[in-house]
Amino acid sequence: MSTFLVGFYGQPVVPHWYFIEVLFETDVETLLAQLVHGMFYSAGVMAILSAHEMGHYLQARRYGVPASLPFFIPLPISPFGTMGAVIVQQSGVASRKSMFDIAISGPLAGLVLTLPMVYWGLRMSVIRLAPTGHAGLMFGQPLLLEWMSRLVLGPIPAGKDLFMHPMLFAGWVGIFITALNLIPIGQLDGGHILYCLIGRKAHFVARGLFLLGVCTVAYSYFFGDNSFISWTLMLFLIWMFGTRHPPTANDAEQLGITRIVLGWLTLMFVVIGLTPTPIAEFKPKTQPAVERSAGETADQ
């Protein structure tokens, strides 16, 4: 329901608890369009999250590792309507190879749905003049989306912007969540993969990335640049759960060249899937006030 509400409002200017009021105050044509938008976005995001978590779950079952079914975490506010989904897996049971397969299956399964959604979402999106008269949200364009946009739509003319169809927005969220999970720290999918690739050396990489993130956010805040502040919550969660990865049941097990290559290629998705400022607010441009002399009058 929370993802439907976000899709229904798009970039909302009213809180979601005004949903009933909007139903009665919006004309039928606009209301139907918003309902369709809500269903497109909700179905897309939930399908991506389900594929991601079921990739983990089915691999865990395949290797006999105890794991729960996915738990979906609602967040009935913009911009996503969800905090994702998780499965609870018993630690210390999976070997190095099985941990690798379980960790990498989620992101790959999610991308199987994400990439077609981005393609068809681009086909249904429109390019219009960039807005200047009202506030809203701007979503950063990762390299992957930029490449696909150029392939499908061609270059966007100066002064114009891409207005995302709800399916494209769902694909954007899929890219963002996948890349975020592949950051090689702690209990994230990327943390699991990196530990399986290089063992305990992954702890030093994770600590270094965490300190780099803290320093970047602190630096930007100190100098009045709020573009990196959105990462504060992510850093706090990483600090809570820790940057260290627990050992597997058999760290000495060999992965084989195929898994090693696939693992490094998958981790590289962070580079093409994340942007420094995923979400930013834009405000209407205001014209500077013009001073007038006492006898001067404005043209009517």
Tab-separated table of C-alpha atoms in Angstrom, residues 20-290:
chain	number	residue	atom	x	y	z
A	20	ILE	CA	-9.366	10.131	0.959
A	21	GLU	CA	-9.630	13.896	0.557
A	22	VAL	CA	-7.808	13.728	-2.777
A	23	LEU	CA	-10.155	10.975	-3.979
A	24	PHE	CA	-13.151	13.287	-3.591
A	25	GLU	CA	-11.517	16.515	-4.802
A	26	THR	CA	-9.785	15.265	-7.976
A	27	ASP	CA	-11.559	15.010	-11.326
A	28	VAL	CA	-12.191	11.489	-12.613
A	29	GLU	CA	-9.691	11.591	-15.495
A	30	THR	CA	-6.827	12.777	-13.285
A	31	LEU	CA	-7.795	10.333	-10.553
A	32	LEU	CA	-7.739	7.372	-12.948
A	33	ALA	CA	-4.328	8.446	-14.263
A	34	GLN	CA	-2.979	8.669	-10.710
A	35	LEU	CA	-4.410	5.244	-9.855
A	36	VAL	CA	-2.700	3.736	-12.909
A	37	HIS	CA	0.563	5.454	-11.951
A	38	GLY	CA	0.280	4.056	-8.438
A	39	MET	CA	-0.272	0.521	-9.713
A	40	PHE	CA	2.605	0.733	-12.233
A	41	TYR	CA	5.074	1.926	-9.612
A	42	SER	CA	3.902	-0.367	-6.818
A	43	ALA	CA	3.862	-3.483	-9.003
A	44	GLY	CA	7.298	-2.668	-10.411
A	45	VAL	CA	9.019	-2.005	-7.090
A	46	MET	CA	7.429	-4.979	-5.332
A	47	ALA	CA	8.369	-7.286	-8.219
A	48	ILE	CA	12.010	-6.142	-8.073
A	49	LEU	CA	12.211	-6.490	-4.285
A	50	SER	CA	10.522	-9.902	-4.421
A	51	ALA	CA	12.911	-11.162	-7.104
A	52	HIS	CA	15.913	-9.884	-5.146
A	53	GLU	CA	14.937	-11.506	-1.860
A	54	MET	CA	13.683	-14.734	-3.437
A	55	GLY	CA	17.052	-15.041	-5.155
A	56	HIS	CA	18.640	-15.111	-1.700
A	57	TYR	CA	15.954	-17.370	-0.232
A	58	LEU	CA	15.963	-20.033	-2.950
A	59	GLN	CA	19.753	-20.295	-2.922
A	60	ALA	CA	19.699	-20.597	0.873
A	61	ARG	CA	17.160	-23.427	0.602
A	62	ARG	CA	19.279	-25.059	-2.107
A	63	TYR	CA	22.276	-25.182	0.232
A	64	GLY	CA	20.245	-26.126	3.300
A	65	VAL	CA	20.947	-22.829	5.071
A	66	PRO	CA	18.067	-21.865	7.418
A	67	ALA	CA	16.440	-18.655	6.143
A	68	SER	CA	13.085	-16.931	6.540
A	69	LEU	CA	10.775	-15.779	3.790
A	70	PRO	CA	11.172	-12.095	2.837
A	71	PHE	CA	9.915	-9.355	5.166
A	72	PHE	CA	8.852	-6.190	3.310
A	73	ILE	CA	9.371	-2.936	5.206
A	74	PRO	CA	6.765	-0.248	4.393
A	75	LEU	CA	7.591	3.455	4.538
A	76	PRO	CA	4.470	5.465	3.568
A	77	ILE	CA	6.352	8.649	2.658
A	78	SER	CA	8.266	9.811	-0.379
A	79	PRO	CA	10.304	9.154	-2.307
A	80	PHE	CA	10.226	5.323	-2.333
A	81	GLY	CA	7.352	4.127	-0.147
A	82	THR	CA	9.485	1.290	1.209
A	83	MET	CA	12.727	0.616	3.033
A	84	GLY	CA	13.205	-2.568	1.035
A	85	ALA	CA	12.934	-6.158	2.199
A	86	VAL	CA	15.047	-8.577	4.217
A	87	ILE	CA	15.356	-12.265	4.936
A	88	VAL	CA	16.706	-13.588	8.224
A	89	GLN	CA	19.488	-16.116	7.696
A	90	GLN	CA	21.282	-18.131	10.357
A	91	SER	CA	24.928	-17.059	10.486
A	92	GLY	CA	27.880	-19.430	10.566
A	93	VAL	CA	26.097	-22.178	8.597
A	94	ALA	CA	26.946	-21.266	5.003
A	95	SER	CA	30.370	-22.146	3.617
A	96	ARG	CA	32.400	-19.716	1.531
A	97	LYS	CA	30.974	-20.976	-1.765
A	98	SER	CA	27.365	-21.200	-0.584
A	99	MET	CA	27.589	-17.747	1.041
A	100	PHE	CA	28.848	-16.339	-2.249
A	101	ASP	CA	26.030	-17.934	-4.239
A	102	ILE	CA	23.379	-16.789	-1.745
A	103	ALA	CA	24.704	-13.223	-1.670
A	104	ILE	CA	25.103	-12.730	-5.411
A	105	SER	CA	21.796	-14.334	-6.430
A	106	GLY	CA	19.701	-11.494	-4.958
A	107	PRO	CA	21.202	-8.593	-6.938
A	108	LEU	CA	21.346	-10.611	-10.164
A	109	ALA	CA	17.716	-11.739	-9.824
A	110	GLY	CA	16.623	-8.164	-9.140
A	111	LEU	CA	18.464	-6.882	-12.214
A	112	VAL	CA	16.717	-9.447	-14.419
A	113	LEU	CA	13.512	-7.462	-13.792
A	114	THR	CA	15.038	-4.012	-13.297
A	115	LEU	CA	16.686	-3.642	-16.711
A	116	PRO	CA	13.554	-4.448	-18.797
A	117	MET	CA	11.552	-2.065	-16.583
A	118	VAL	CA	14.059	0.710	-17.232
A	119	TYR	CA	13.884	0.071	-20.991
A	120	TRP	CA	10.085	0.096	-21.213
A	121	GLY	CA	9.876	2.916	-18.680
A	122	LEU	CA	12.100	5.041	-20.903
A	123	ARG	CA	9.888	4.252	-23.892
A	124	MET	CA	6.858	5.552	-21.966
A	125	SER	CA	8.541	8.604	-20.420
A	126	VAL	CA	8.415	12.094	-21.922
A	127	ILE	CA	10.941	14.871	-22.456
A	128	ARG	CA	9.628	18.334	-21.602
A	129	LEU	CA	10.921	21.762	-20.685
A	130	ALA	CA	12.635	21.708	-17.313
A	131	PRO	CA	10.301	23.103	-14.619
A	132	THR	CA	11.113	26.502	-13.140
A	133	GLY	CA	7.914	27.598	-11.420
A	134	HIS	CA	7.489	25.073	-8.615
A	135	ALA	CA	9.477	22.943	-6.196
A	136	GLY	CA	10.012	19.220	-6.598
A	137	LEU	CA	12.516	16.385	-6.462
A	138	MET	CA	15.332	15.638	-8.870
A	139	PHE	CA	16.676	12.099	-9.123
A	140	GLY	CA	20.328	11.593	-9.951
A	141	GLN	CA	21.095	9.775	-13.170
A	142	PRO	CA	23.522	6.875	-12.651
A	143	LEU	CA	25.779	5.908	-15.535
A	144	LEU	CA	23.669	2.852	-16.365
A	145	LEU	CA	20.502	4.931	-16.738
A	146	GLU	CA	22.364	7.580	-18.722
A	147	TRP	CA	23.621	4.951	-21.178
A	148	MET	CA	20.202	3.343	-21.559
A	149	SER	CA	18.535	6.755	-21.952
A	150	ARG	CA	20.902	7.694	-24.783
A	151	LEU	CA	20.301	4.328	-26.423
A	152	VAL	CA	16.489	4.534	-26.238
A	153	LEU	CA	15.761	8.281	-26.425
A	154	GLY	CA	18.939	9.850	-27.754
A	155	PRO	CA	20.518	12.951	-26.182
A	156	ILE	CA	18.170	15.210	-24.207
A	157	PRO	CA	18.125	18.777	-25.629
A	158	ALA	CA	19.433	21.624	-23.489
A	159	GLY	CA	16.771	23.210	-21.301
A	160	LYS	CA	14.649	20.074	-21.281
A	161	ASP	CA	14.401	17.233	-18.808
A	162	LEU	CA	13.243	13.629	-18.647
A	163	PHE	CA	9.957	13.175	-16.782
A	164	MET	CA	9.927	9.589	-15.575
A	165	HIS	CA	7.013	7.251	-16.163
A	166	PRO	CA	6.171	5.332	-12.950
A	167	MET	CA	7.660	2.167	-14.460
A	168	LEU	CA	10.930	3.993	-15.116
A	169	PHE	CA	10.866	5.310	-11.551
A	170	ALA	CA	10.436	1.729	-10.310
A	171	GLY	CA	13.434	0.746	-12.445
A	172	TRP	CA	15.418	3.679	-11.034
A	173	VAL	CA	14.632	2.468	-7.512
A	174	GLY	CA	15.699	-1.039	-8.547
A	175	ILE	CA	19.067	0.254	-9.798
A	176	PHE	CA	19.558	2.308	-6.636
A	177	ILE	CA	18.652	-0.485	-4.209
A	178	THR	CA	20.803	-3.016	-6.070
A	179	ALA	CA	23.842	-0.732	-6.148
A	180	LEU	CA	23.329	0.261	-2.513
A	181	ASN	CA	23.250	-3.387	-1.460
A	182	LEU	CA	26.436	-4.087	-3.405
A	183	ILE	CA	28.534	-1.597	-1.418
A	184	PRO	CA	31.213	-3.942	0.002
A	185	ILE	CA	30.637	-3.345	3.705
A	186	GLY	CA	29.523	-5.627	6.536
A	187	GLN	CA	26.232	-7.474	6.104
A	188	LEU	CA	25.301	-5.897	2.778
A	189	ASP	CA	25.308	-8.185	-0.251
A	190	GLY	CA	28.515	-6.515	-1.383
A	191	GLY	CA	30.056	-7.182	2.025
A	192	HIS	CA	29.234	-10.885	1.727
A	193	ILE	CA	30.635	-11.072	-1.801
A	194	LEU	CA	33.857	-9.225	-0.967
A	195	TYR	CA	34.478	-11.390	2.108
A	196	CYS	CA	34.047	-14.527	0.004
A	197	LEU	CA	36.502	-13.118	-2.556
A	198	ILE	CA	39.337	-11.873	-0.314
A	199	GLY	CA	38.536	-13.183	3.162
A	200	ARG	CA	39.407	-11.124	6.246
A	201	LYS	CA	41.103	-8.442	4.147
A	202	ALA	CA	37.545	-7.297	3.413
A	203	HIS	CA	37.421	-5.811	6.935
A	204	PHE	CA	40.068	-3.213	6.017
A	205	VAL	CA	38.234	-2.283	2.813
A	206	ALA	CA	34.940	-1.930	4.687
A	207	ARG	CA	36.458	0.269	7.399
A	208	GLY	CA	38.164	2.440	4.816
A	209	LEU	CA	34.947	2.957	2.844
A	210	PHE	CA	33.005	3.738	6.018
A	211	LEU	CA	35.558	6.333	7.163
A	212	LEU	CA	35.607	7.842	3.670
A	213	GLY	CA	31.822	8.167	3.774
A	214	VAL	CA	31.866	9.792	7.220
A	215	CYS	CA	34.582	12.260	6.183
A	216	THR	CA	32.758	13.148	2.953
A	217	VAL	CA	29.461	13.849	4.727
A	218	ALA	CA	31.202	15.825	7.497
A	219	TYR	CA	33.196	17.858	4.965
A	220	SER	CA	30.124	18.698	2.887
A	221	TYR	CA	28.131	19.653	5.983
A	222	PHE	CA	30.950	21.825	7.349
A	223	PHE	CA	31.184	23.790	4.113
A	224	GLY	CA	27.424	24.195	3.726
A	225	ASP	CA	26.982	21.665	0.929
A	226	ASN	CA	23.988	19.472	1.809
A	227	SER	CA	24.210	17.255	-1.279
A	228	PHE	CA	25.719	14.337	0.674
A	229	ILE	CA	23.542	14.624	3.793
A	230	SER	CA	21.148	11.975	2.441
A	231	TRP	CA	23.880	9.387	3.128
A	232	THR	CA	23.804	10.086	6.886
A	233	LEU	CA	21.092	7.494	7.590
A	234	MET	CA	22.967	4.854	5.584
A	235	LEU	CA	26.170	5.527	7.523
A	236	PHE	CA	24.277	5.346	10.809
A	237	LEU	CA	22.784	1.954	9.906
A	238	ILE	CA	26.199	0.631	8.871
A	239	TRP	CA	27.635	1.840	12.188
A	240	MET	CA	24.827	0.091	14.081
A	241	PHE	CA	25.285	-3.264	12.343
A	242	GLY	CA	29.067	-2.992	12.064
A	243	THR	CA	31.515	-3.108	9.187
A	244	ARG	CA	32.981	-6.524	10.038
A	245	HIS	CA	31.799	-9.683	8.329
A	246	PRO	CA	31.567	-12.889	10.394
A	247	PRO	CA	33.529	-15.928	9.160
A	248	THR	CA	31.783	-18.541	7.050
A	249	ALA	CA	31.526	-22.197	8.033
A	250	ASN	CA	34.495	-22.950	5.762
A	251	ASP	CA	36.644	-19.981	4.728
A	252	ALA	CA	39.172	-22.289	3.054
A	253	GLU	CA	36.722	-23.526	0.411
A	254	GLN	CA	37.734	-22.508	-3.118
A	255	LEU	CA	35.369	-20.429	-5.275
A	256	GLY	CA	36.771	-21.197	-8.712
A	257	ILE	CA	37.635	-18.735	-11.462
A	258	THR	CA	34.041	-18.335	-12.721
A	259	ARG	CA	32.722	-17.168	-9.354
A	260	ILE	CA	35.715	-14.905	-8.799
A	261	VAL	CA	35.227	-13.095	-12.124
A	262	LEU	CA	31.456	-12.877	-11.624
A	263	GLY	CA	31.948	-11.530	-8.110
A	264	TRP	CA	34.252	-8.690	-9.138
A	265	LEU	CA	32.054	-7.763	-12.101
A	266	THR	CA	28.989	-7.670	-9.858
A	267	LEU	CA	30.723	-5.421	-7.318
A	268	MET	CA	31.583	-3.022	-10.158
A	269	PHE	CA	27.855	-2.370	-10.555
A	270	VAL	CA	28.202	0.130	-7.694
A	271	VAL	CA	30.160	2.393	-10.053
A	272	ILE	CA	27.431	2.502	-12.718
A	273	GLY	CA	24.432	2.239	-10.379
A	274	LEU	CA	25.054	4.907	-7.727
A	275	THR	CA	25.332	8.686	-7.900
A	276	PRO	CA	26.804	10.962	-5.205
A	277	THR	CA	23.445	12.725	-4.852
A	278	PRO	CA	20.643	10.252	-5.637
A	279	ILE	CA	17.896	12.684	-4.626
A	280	ALA	CA	17.935	16.470	-4.500
A	281	GLU	CA	15.285	19.134	-4.097
A	282	PHE	CA	14.955	21.871	-6.661
A	283	LYS	CA	13.236	25.142	-5.863
A	284	PRO	CA	11.613	27.696	-8.171
A	285	LYS	CA	13.879	30.444	-9.366
A	286	THR	CA	13.023	33.790	-7.826
A	287	GLN	CA	13.539	37.041	-9.640
A	288	PRO	CA	15.676	39.534	-7.714
A	289	ALA	CA	13.775	42.509	-6.371
A	290	VAL	CA	14.227	45.705	-8.391
